[in-house]
Amino acid sequence: MIDQEKWSTILEEYEHLDVAPVTEPQRQYYFIKKCQQYVKQESEELGRPLYCKIVTFGCQMNARDSEKLTGILEEIGYEMIDQEEKADFVIYNTCTVRENANQRVYGRLGQLNRVKRKNTHMLIGLCGCMMQEPHVVEKLKKSYRFVDLIFGTHNIYKFAEVLATRFESGRMVIDIWKDTDRIVEDLPSDRKYSFKSGVNIMFGCNNFCSYCIVPYVRGRERSRNPKDIIREVERLVSDGVKEVMLLGQNVNSYGKTLEDPMTFAELLREIEKVDGLERLRFMTSHPKDLSDDLIAVMKDSSKICHHLHLPVQSGSTRILKKMNRRYTKEQYLELVEKIRKAVPDISLTTDIIVGFPQETEEDFQETLDVVRKVRFDSAFTFIYSKRTGTPASVMEGQVPQEVVKDRFDRLLKEVQAIAAKECARFESTVRTALVEEVNDQDPSLVTGRLDNNLLVHFPGTKEMIGALVPVRLLTCKGFYYIGEAVEK
Ligand code: 5AD
Ligand code: SF4
């Protein structure tokens, strides 16, 4: 879905350059052209196109990064496919927020090695947050020599250059930066959906929650220039996008590092003015930075979706302090009240960690209390995972696994029971759904996303994909609805 014509015109002038330009993104245009030649040559030798598969782990940020890689890969000449074992190039875009994500990558790499032994020209690339951890790269260098290229989160824009180096050297290429203050604009990017897209508004995080590895692997907070963001939204809309999700680890602190500082609420007001944009979402919000102005913008806006993902992490003020979250249980509850007063039908979702060091049964009861008081529409629940290098990893009083598991099960039960009841509160109302796909199990149905992020299945056809359709929500099935389209 990338604009081939536009890019071939842009890239054309880089074809006959002898040396790589020093400025970005021009330098990458030069390397994309170089890679095109290598791919073309190999594809001619094989008598077929070269195939690539990207496997994305983790959050929306990674999903967006994978779209950027896809844009570059398609420009280089790869065809994207679903089956990993048939691919000539497999990329794992990794996550390291919790240890089990790392273990999955090592496990899958072992399997991939067996495929590569049969298919020796296969390339394996690794990128994403896990690669920003020095001990991971050491392990890969030592025990996973069959990996061809390793690059990090800060220099993802350099992907074509790293790949060209691999083609030229025939050796494992490792290019990881510790941090960056750089944001490179204007590179190709693909979109998974034609009608909705993520848009990065900022990178990195300065919060240093004591359990979290993100600030170490995604670096310091830096905001994109508002002009660049608005230009991207305008382009997306002119290309058929109706819904935009603004992405950042902590969108509420957007703009603080800009030369002309700007708040997130101000940015939303500007983006909202883009004609043709129908829906605007954002994530993730840190409760400590959520301003009254933002609540006012959400209240007044006809485009901002009535959904807020507001990670609470714990309900115990004592634990929140140890987590370095910088709000108390009471402040969180007050904030929820304020938001609900301004936007009564808002859907609230959250993230909760159980088993943080020194968490007692009383602390856990405080978390359950918050869950019961707020009545989240859904919650992602996580077992605390010790991340090397974070302050929490060396705290005394790590909670035994069986205690954590028991709390986790109790929490999940509570969260699910409440979510199912809350979901039903919209039953028999009419809400607008953005149709995303034909239902997998029943092709007479389509699946649409409501502005509160819930899904509704209703009779429809594939021609409706990408359309905003008013739907009566007939029955709630716990986490989704069955509905019917109504005349506008
Ligand atoms: N252990 C468990 N969960 C974590 N998260 C972040 N770090 C950890 C960790 N070390 C969760 C938080 C965050 C979400 C993206 O992942 O709840 O909001
Ligand atoms: Fe991690 Fe906290 Fe930053 Fe979120 S706000 S990415 S939990 S450090």
XYZ file of C-alpha atoms and ligand atoms in Angstrom:
514
model
C 0.000 0.000 0.000
C 2.940 2.366 -0.303
C 2.900 4.980 -3.009
C 5.272 3.275 -5.469
C 5.121 6.036 -8.057
C 5.958 8.794 -5.597
C 8.877 6.864 -4.163
C 10.356 5.777 -7.465
C 10.456 9.434 -8.538
C 12.110 10.465 -5.264
C 14.609 7.612 -5.345
C 15.465 7.894 -9.032
C 18.088 10.592 -8.573
C 20.005 8.466 -6.069
C 20.572 5.621 -8.519
C 23.791 6.922 -10.060
C 25.404 8.548 -7.037
C 28.907 7.240 -6.311
C 29.059 8.152 -2.661
C 26.405 8.094 0.022
C 25.034 11.542 0.950
C 25.715 12.583 4.547
C 22.315 14.135 5.200
C 19.210 12.158 6.202
C 16.880 10.899 4.854
C 18.756 11.297 1.523
C 21.473 8.913 2.725
C 18.833 6.213 3.205
C 17.369 6.845 -0.261
C 20.830 6.051 -1.621
C 21.001 2.779 0.342
C 17.463 1.788 -0.636
C 18.577 2.111 -4.254
C 21.660 -0.016 -3.541
C 19.601 -2.701 -1.837
C 17.216 -2.712 -4.792
C 20.101 -3.793 -6.987
C 21.150 -6.628 -4.653
C 17.588 -7.882 -4.328
C 17.016 -7.689 -8.070
C 20.175 -9.682 -8.747
C 19.307 -12.404 -6.232
C 15.740 -12.565 -7.432
C 16.928 -13.006 -11.040
C 19.220 -15.831 -9.961
C 16.365 -17.570 -8.151
C 13.851 -16.825 -10.912
C 11.261 -15.586 -8.426
C 10.593 -12.627 -6.137
C 12.276 -12.474 -2.730
C 9.913 -12.846 0.207
C 10.068 -11.234 3.613
C 8.231 -11.801 6.877
C 8.304 -9.465 9.868
C 7.178 -10.888 13.205
C 6.206 -8.116 15.603
C 6.237 -8.574 19.370
C 4.949 -6.094 21.928
C 3.206 -2.765 21.737
C 1.687 -0.398 19.174
C 5.011 1.424 18.864
C 6.613 -1.748 17.586
C 3.670 -2.370 15.258
C 4.217 1.091 13.777
C 7.982 0.495 13.479
C 7.227 -2.717 11.590
C 5.097 -0.749 9.142
C 8.071 1.545 8.570
C 10.347 -1.454 7.942
C 7.730 -2.903 5.587
C 7.622 0.361 3.621
C 11.399 0.275 3.148
C 11.445 -3.472 2.343
C 8.742 -3.123 -0.305
C 10.640 -0.249 -1.832
C 13.763 -2.393 -1.896
C 11.857 -5.068 -3.804
C 10.772 -7.648 -1.217
C 7.289 -9.127 -1.261
C 5.757 -9.510 2.171
C 4.336 -12.953 3.011
C 2.766 -14.624 6.024
C 4.715 -17.879 6.242
C 7.969 -17.469 8.059
C 9.448 -20.723 6.729
C 9.005 -19.623 3.090
C 10.639 -16.232 3.611
C 14.059 -15.266 2.261
C 14.300 -12.652 4.962
C 12.786 -13.004 8.440
C 12.812 -10.086 10.871
C 11.836 -10.256 14.529
C 10.879 -6.864 15.892
C 11.302 -7.667 19.561
C 9.910 -6.508 22.898
C 11.629 -6.744 26.252
C 9.055 -5.297 28.662
C 8.706 -8.703 30.313
C 11.158 -11.572 30.429
C 8.815 -14.097 28.760
C 8.874 -11.994 25.574
C 12.664 -12.478 25.446
C 12.358 -16.227 25.977
C 9.910 -16.481 23.098
C 12.378 -14.800 20.763
C 15.207 -17.175 21.720
C 12.860 -20.150 21.265
C 11.730 -19.049 17.831
C 15.292 -18.275 16.764
C 16.239 -21.885 17.517
C 13.477 -23.092 15.184
C 14.469 -20.582 12.518
C 18.030 -21.852 12.574
C 16.792 -25.276 11.478
C 14.963 -23.676 8.529
C 18.041 -21.659 7.629
C 20.219 -24.775 7.506
C 18.095 -26.001 4.591
C 17.664 -22.592 3.039
C 21.174 -21.171 3.358
C 20.624 -17.861 1.576
C 17.937 -16.914 4.131
C 18.586 -13.680 6.062
C 17.602 -13.254 9.699
C 17.273 -9.772 11.191
C 16.597 -8.747 14.769
C 15.534 -5.319 15.935
C 13.405 -3.657 18.600
C 13.734 -3.110 22.325
C 15.440 -6.389 23.226
C 18.421 -5.446 21.030
C 19.066 -2.370 23.182
C 20.131 -4.634 26.038
C 23.880 -5.299 25.916
C 23.577 -8.774 27.492
C 21.169 -9.836 24.735
C 23.550 -8.772 21.980
C 26.432 -10.564 23.750
C 24.369 -13.746 23.883
C 23.411 -13.460 20.210
C 27.023 -12.854 19.185
C 28.140 -15.915 21.093
C 25.395 -18.475 20.589
C 23.323 -17.284 17.631
C 25.936 -16.710 14.946
C 23.419 -17.489 12.202
C 21.694 -14.133 12.749
C 22.594 -11.721 9.923
C 21.696 -8.274 11.145
C 20.975 -6.718 14.504
C 19.880 -3.127 14.936
C 18.225 -1.133 17.679
C 15.306 1.181 18.277
C 17.167 4.485 17.806
C 18.523 3.847 14.325
C 15.625 1.994 12.749
C 15.538 4.674 10.063
C 18.972 3.358 9.000
C 17.567 -0.060 8.152
C 18.406 0.168 4.419
C 22.001 1.120 5.243
C 22.400 -1.779 7.682
C 20.960 -4.178 5.113
C 23.254 -2.869 2.365
C 26.229 -3.405 4.693
C 25.082 -6.992 5.232
C 24.756 -7.609 1.486
C 28.245 -6.210 0.923
C 30.108 -7.814 3.826
C 28.336 -11.182 3.941
C 28.861 -11.070 7.739
C 26.749 -10.483 10.809
C 26.144 -6.716 11.059
C 25.416 -5.158 14.438
C 24.419 -1.515 14.680
C 23.038 -0.412 18.031
C 22.996 3.115 19.444
C 22.754 3.818 23.153
C 20.484 6.816 22.683
C 19.616 9.522 20.182
C 18.056 12.963 19.996
C 17.353 12.489 16.325
C 14.055 12.034 14.505
C 14.329 11.329 10.772
C 11.219 12.152 8.729
C 10.152 11.274 5.193
C 10.973 7.618 4.774
C 8.673 5.098 3.104
C 6.156 3.413 5.366
C 3.408 0.892 4.755
C 0.082 0.506 6.544
C -1.579 -2.673 7.678
C -5.028 -1.123 7.274
C -6.055 1.294 4.539
C -8.537 3.146 6.775
C -6.659 3.572 10.058
C -3.113 4.262 11.071
C -0.860 4.870 14.025
C 1.138 8.102 14.051
C 4.123 8.537 16.367
C 4.041 11.845 18.159
C 6.931 11.183 20.494
C 9.610 8.625 21.217
C 11.199 7.427 24.438
C 10.207 7.969 28.042
C 11.606 10.007 30.937
C 9.496 8.577 33.722
C 11.673 5.761 34.980
C 8.953 3.772 36.695
C 11.127 1.534 38.833
C 10.014 -1.758 37.224
C 10.185 -0.603 33.618
C 12.932 -1.109 31.073
C 11.419 1.172 28.420
C 13.377 4.341 29.335
C 16.603 2.328 29.001
C 15.767 0.765 25.639
C 13.733 3.546 24.008
C 15.836 6.409 25.349
C 14.982 9.925 26.421
C 11.711 11.532 25.565
C 11.637 13.506 22.325
C 8.621 14.915 20.557
C 8.066 15.177 16.857
C 7.522 18.615 15.446
C 3.773 19.406 15.321
C 4.072 20.476 11.674
C 5.481 17.069 10.720
C 2.713 15.285 12.637
C -0.043 17.333 11.032
C 1.490 16.897 7.581
C 1.525 13.122 8.141
C -2.110 13.111 9.318
C -3.145 15.200 6.304
C -1.390 12.821 3.945
C -2.950 9.797 5.592
C -6.424 11.323 5.389
C -5.987 12.199 1.718
C -5.018 8.559 1.271
C -8.301 7.299 2.767
C -7.471 7.054 6.474
C -10.409 7.828 8.765
C -8.977 6.984 12.169
C -5.618 7.999 13.562
C -4.071 6.683 16.767
C -1.423 9.012 18.195
C 1.375 6.982 19.730
C 3.797 7.704 22.535
C 4.891 6.079 25.793
C 3.477 9.040 27.670
C 1.499 11.246 25.291
C 0.492 13.598 28.104
C 3.979 14.992 28.298
C 4.100 15.687 24.545
C 5.833 18.849 23.456
C 7.900 19.606 26.546
C 11.180 19.113 24.710
C 10.249 21.113 21.601
C 11.956 24.393 20.769
C 8.505 26.010 20.940
C 6.873 23.950 23.673
C 3.309 22.833 23.052
C 0.966 20.733 25.163
C -0.704 17.519 24.112
C -4.125 19.172 24.418
C -2.988 21.908 22.017
C -1.683 19.309 19.589
C -5.032 17.488 19.667
C -6.859 20.721 18.901
C -4.653 21.239 15.841
C -4.971 17.673 14.560
C -8.709 17.758 15.000
C -8.891 20.536 12.426
C -7.706 18.198 9.662
C -10.634 17.942 7.273
C -11.766 14.431 6.549
C -10.271 12.946 9.709
C -13.147 11.231 11.486
C -11.658 9.663 14.580
C -8.726 10.401 16.799
C -7.298 8.120 19.482
C -4.145 8.200 21.540
C -2.110 6.064 23.894
C -0.610 5.807 26.452
C -1.582 8.363 29.097
C 0.285 8.665 32.361
C -2.144 9.680 35.147
C 0.336 12.118 36.682
C 0.431 14.237 33.509
C -3.204 14.172 32.455
C -4.266 17.807 32.408
C -7.636 19.499 32.890
C -7.107 21.022 29.487
C -6.908 17.552 27.943
C -10.148 16.554 29.643
C -11.763 19.724 28.265
C -10.558 18.924 24.746
C -11.964 15.402 25.009
C -15.275 16.755 26.228
C -15.614 19.297 23.410
C -14.298 17.204 20.571
C -16.458 15.409 18.055
C -13.513 13.382 16.766
C -11.627 12.222 19.847
C -12.825 8.745 20.796
C -14.416 8.273 24.190
C -11.769 5.850 25.324
C -8.884 6.433 27.668
C -6.162 3.943 28.478
C -4.950 5.045 31.888
C -2.522 2.552 33.437
C -2.927 2.437 37.222
C -0.321 -0.326 37.799
C -1.254 -0.728 41.483
C -3.962 0.481 43.847
C -1.644 0.763 46.824
C -0.145 4.202 47.423
C 2.766 2.516 49.213
C 3.561 0.373 46.154
C 2.899 3.244 43.720
C 5.587 5.189 45.553
C 8.055 2.322 45.208
C 7.078 2.087 41.557
C 7.935 5.792 41.164
C 4.543 6.482 39.612
C 4.159 9.857 41.335
C 0.437 9.670 42.156
C -1.523 8.155 45.022
C -4.515 5.846 44.964
C -6.737 8.786 45.906
C -5.334 11.021 43.181
C -5.992 8.320 40.607
C -9.575 7.878 41.787
C -10.154 11.645 41.765
C -8.820 11.846 38.232
C -11.196 9.106 37.114
C -14.072 10.945 38.705
C -13.136 14.182 36.959
C -12.918 12.455 33.573
C -16.231 10.642 34.044
C -17.938 13.890 35.020
C -16.736 15.573 31.828
C -17.231 12.590 29.496
C -19.847 10.332 31.103
C -19.782 7.552 28.502
C -15.981 7.249 28.474
C -14.510 3.748 28.401
C -11.605 3.401 30.766
C -8.975 0.711 30.363
C -5.828 0.118 32.352
C -2.660 -1.873 32.991
C -2.071 -3.564 36.351
C 1.036 -5.284 37.669
C 0.772 -7.863 40.444
C 3.639 -9.103 42.557
C 5.794 -5.981 42.559
C 8.552 -6.403 45.227
C 7.199 -6.127 48.788
C 3.560 -6.207 47.637
C 1.554 -7.581 50.582
C -1.959 -9.000 50.606
C -3.131 -5.610 51.946
C -1.511 -3.824 49.009
C -3.135 -6.275 46.655
C -6.513 -5.652 48.297
C -6.014 -1.946 47.537
C -5.590 -2.847 43.873
C -8.790 -4.903 43.956
C -10.481 -1.950 45.619
C -9.479 0.379 42.777
C -10.681 -2.186 40.242
C -14.058 -2.373 42.015
C -14.362 1.390 42.377
C -13.330 2.372 38.852
C -14.974 -0.561 37.088
C -12.612 -0.629 34.089
C -14.014 -1.611 30.714
C -10.984 -3.829 30.370
C -7.605 -4.245 31.985
C -4.326 -5.773 30.925
C -3.004 -7.649 33.917
C 0.653 -8.553 34.225
C 2.758 -10.582 36.566
C 5.705 -8.482 37.678
C 8.778 -9.405 35.675
C 12.236 -8.595 36.948
C 14.142 -6.536 34.364
C 17.904 -6.361 34.805
C 19.108 -2.789 35.214
C 15.872 -1.401 36.669
C 15.758 -0.226 40.328
C 13.006 -2.737 41.192
C 15.148 -5.684 40.112
C 17.445 -5.176 43.108
C 14.716 -4.381 45.642
C 14.379 -6.698 48.571
C 11.214 -8.683 49.121
C 10.566 -10.232 45.723
C 7.197 -11.978 46.099
C 7.163 -15.796 45.788
C 5.793 -17.079 42.487
C 2.894 -19.063 43.911
C 1.679 -16.019 45.886
C 1.838 -13.859 42.765
C 0.040 -16.467 40.670
C -2.762 -16.686 43.201
C -3.176 -12.889 43.264
C -3.028 -12.747 39.500
C -5.839 -15.312 39.165
C -8.011 -13.471 41.671
C -7.396 -10.149 39.945
C -8.167 -11.543 36.506
C -11.438 -13.017 37.699
C -12.521 -9.704 39.198
C -11.434 -7.669 36.180
C -13.248 -9.963 33.747
C -16.487 -10.082 35.728
C -16.610 -6.285 35.943
C -15.626 -5.775 32.297
C -18.390 -8.098 31.089
C -20.988 -6.138 33.076
C -19.620 -2.745 32.010
C -19.532 -3.764 28.380
C -23.279 -4.467 28.529
C -24.090 -0.881 29.526
C -24.233 0.171 25.873
C -26.681 -2.589 24.929
C -29.538 -1.417 22.675
C -27.879 1.963 21.966
C -26.771 3.010 18.474
C -23.070 3.773 18.065
C -20.844 4.249 15.073
C -18.556 1.402 14.079
C -15.556 1.612 11.777
C -15.745 -1.613 9.771
C -12.384 -3.403 9.924
C -12.871 -6.809 8.322
C -15.147 -9.624 7.294
C -15.665 -11.909 10.280
C -13.309 -14.929 10.225
C -15.841 -17.405 11.523
C -18.989 -16.171 9.808
C -18.483 -14.458 6.427
C -22.025 -13.054 6.497
C -20.840 -10.748 9.296
C -18.405 -7.855 9.397
C -16.471 -6.676 12.434
C -16.420 -3.029 13.368
C -14.676 -1.087 16.116
C -16.730 1.305 18.212
C -15.220 4.555 19.374
C -14.956 3.060 22.881
C -12.678 0.397 21.367
C -15.154 -2.495 21.715
C -15.897 -4.709 18.729
C -19.289 -5.343 17.184
C -20.156 -8.084 14.692
C -23.091 -7.404 12.387
C -24.453 -8.515 9.014
C -22.540 -6.836 6.189
C -20.265 -7.263 3.188
C -16.602 -6.685 2.438
C -17.484 -3.496 0.542
C -18.221 -1.956 3.945
C -14.592 -2.267 5.086
C -13.311 1.193 5.995
C -16.798 2.709 6.314
C -18.254 4.314 9.435
C -21.613 2.680 10.010
C -24.217 3.397 12.713
C -24.961 0.099 14.433
C -27.575 -0.885 16.997
C -25.860 -2.940 19.710
C -28.323 -5.768 20.182
C -26.604 -8.121 22.595
C -23.418 -7.951 24.574
C -21.397 -11.159 24.598
C -19.014 -10.224 27.369
C -16.307 -8.426 25.412
C -18.037 -7.748 22.109
C -21.482 -7.090 20.682
C -23.760 -8.581 18.096
C -25.530 -5.762 16.302
C -27.309 -4.582 13.175
C -26.620 -1.634 10.895
C -29.216 1.117 11.032
C -30.073 3.656 8.353
C -28.208 6.937 8.753
N 6.744 -6.432 34.727
C 5.428 -6.557 34.446
N 4.756 -5.678 33.704
C 5.417 -4.611 33.234
N 5.012 -3.571 32.491
C 6.069 -2.764 32.267
N 7.161 -3.268 32.857
C 6.781 -4.419 33.483
C 7.452 -5.379 34.267
N 8.745 -5.271 34.567
C 3.625 -3.376 32.061
C 3.060 -2.085 32.633
C 2.963 -1.205 31.415
C 2.721 -2.218 30.320
C 2.997 -1.753 28.955
O 3.566 -3.280 30.660
O 1.783 -2.360 33.156
O 1.932 -0.250 31.516
Fe 7.590 2.422 31.429
Fe 6.568 4.144 33.171
Fe 7.618 5.061 30.855
Fe 5.312 3.677 30.844
S 5.655 5.686 31.820
S 7.076 3.390 29.461
S 5.623 2.199 32.488
S 8.730 4.052 32.520
